[in-house]
Amino acid sequence: MTFQPKPSNDQRERMIAEAAYFRAERRGFTAGDAVRDWCEAEAEIDGHLRRIEHAECTARIEEAL
């Protein structure tokens, strides 16, 4: 398994910004709250990153066994 490096803070922030943009786009950029879009996108991206990190950690342990 190839392990991915953890994204830098700048990369993480760009991923969150992109996810927040797509949230606003899905609702047609109307009646929205940019702060809420950002917070929801941040939770989504951080959740994905945690799952990737967990999977990689599990794979390392399994390889070591």
mmCIF file of C-alpha atoms in Angstrom:
data_model
loop_
_atom_site.group_PDB
_atom_site.id
_atom_site.type_symbol
_atom_site.label_atom_id
_atom_site.label_comp_id
_atom_site.label_asym_id
_atom_site.label_seq_id
_atom_site.Cartn_x
_atom_site.Cartn_y
_atom_site.Cartn_z
ATOM 1 C CA MET A 1 0.000 0.000 0.000
ATOM 2 C CA THR A 2 1.269 3.468 -0.869
ATOM 3 C CA PHE A 3 0.864 5.911 1.975
ATOM 4 C CA GLN A 4 -0.119 9.483 1.197
ATOM 5 C CA PRO A 5 1.606 12.350 2.999
ATOM 6 C CA LYS A 6 -0.597 14.363 5.292
ATOM 7 C CA PRO A 7 -1.764 17.522 3.491
ATOM 8 C CA SER A 8 -0.227 20.819 4.559
ATOM 9 C CA ASN A 9 -2.394 23.400 6.295
ATOM 10 C CA ASP A 10 -2.578 25.344 3.026
ATOM 11 C CA GLN A 11 -3.695 22.249 1.111
ATOM 12 C CA ARG A 12 -6.299 21.439 3.772
ATOM 13 C CA GLU A 13 -7.623 25.001 3.651
ATOM 14 C CA ARG A 14 -7.897 24.890 -0.163
ATOM 15 C CA MET A 15 -9.799 21.606 0.072
ATOM 16 C CA ILE A 16 -12.204 23.143 2.584
ATOM 17 C CA ALA A 17 -12.661 26.268 0.456
ATOM 18 C CA GLU A 18 -13.442 24.146 -2.588
ATOM 19 C CA ALA A 19 -15.934 22.007 -0.671
ATOM 20 C CA ALA A 20 -17.610 25.141 0.735
ATOM 21 C CA TYR A 21 -17.847 26.599 -2.772
ATOM 22 C CA PHE A 22 -19.525 23.450 -4.089
ATOM 23 C CA ARG A 23 -22.017 23.556 -1.216
ATOM 24 C CA ALA A 24 -22.980 27.121 -2.184
ATOM 25 C CA GLU A 25 -23.098 26.165 -5.861
ATOM 26 C CA ARG A 26 -25.505 23.265 -5.184
ATOM 27 C CA ARG A 27 -28.027 25.679 -3.705
ATOM 28 C CA GLY A 28 -27.534 28.166 -6.553
ATOM 29 C CA PHE A 29 -25.565 30.631 -4.410
ATOM 30 C CA THR A 30 -28.824 31.836 -2.878
ATOM 31 C CA ALA A 31 -30.104 32.068 0.668
ATOM 32 C CA GLY A 32 -26.920 30.740 2.106
ATOM 33 C CA ASP A 33 -24.574 31.296 4.952
ATOM 34 C CA ALA A 34 -20.892 31.303 3.976
ATOM 35 C CA VAL A 35 -19.789 30.590 7.550
ATOM 36 C CA ARG A 36 -22.079 27.573 7.752
ATOM 37 C CA ASP A 37 -20.824 26.362 4.351
ATOM 38 C CA TRP A 38 -17.247 26.667 5.603
ATOM 39 C CA CYS A 39 -17.926 24.895 8.918
ATOM 40 C CA GLU A 40 -19.768 22.021 7.254
ATOM 41 C CA ALA A 41 -17.071 21.701 4.596
ATOM 42 C CA GLU A 42 -14.371 21.737 7.283
ATOM 43 C CA ALA A 43 -16.094 18.927 9.176
ATOM 44 C CA GLU A 44 -16.492 16.957 5.940
ATOM 45 C CA ILE A 45 -12.844 17.350 4.868
ATOM 46 C CA ASP A 46 -11.468 16.670 8.347
ATOM 47 C CA GLY A 47 -13.609 13.531 8.537
ATOM 48 C CA HIS A 48 -12.235 12.307 5.201
ATOM 49 C CA LEU A 49 -8.668 13.022 6.301
ATOM 50 C CA ARG A 50 -9.193 11.173 9.603
ATOM 51 C CA ARG A 51 -10.590 8.132 7.767
ATOM 52 C CA ILE A 52 -7.610 8.102 5.403
ATOM 53 C CA GLU A 53 -5.193 8.440 8.320
ATOM 54 C CA HIS A 54 -6.954 5.642 10.199
ATOM 55 C CA ALA A 55 -6.896 3.342 7.162
ATOM 56 C CA GLU A 56 -3.195 3.997 6.612
ATOM 57 C CA CYS A 57 -2.410 3.371 10.275
ATOM 58 C CA THR A 58 -4.347 0.110 10.179
ATOM 59 C CA ALA A 59 -2.513 -0.938 7.019
ATOM 60 C CA ARG A 60 0.873 -0.217 8.628
ATOM 61 C CA ILE A 61 -0.032 -2.317 11.650
ATOM 62 C CA GLU A 62 -1.240 -5.180 9.464
ATOM 63 C CA GLU A 63 1.962 -5.047 7.404
ATOM 64 C CA ALA A 64 4.033 -5.193 10.571
ATOM 65 C CA LEU A 65 2.256 -8.296 11.830
#
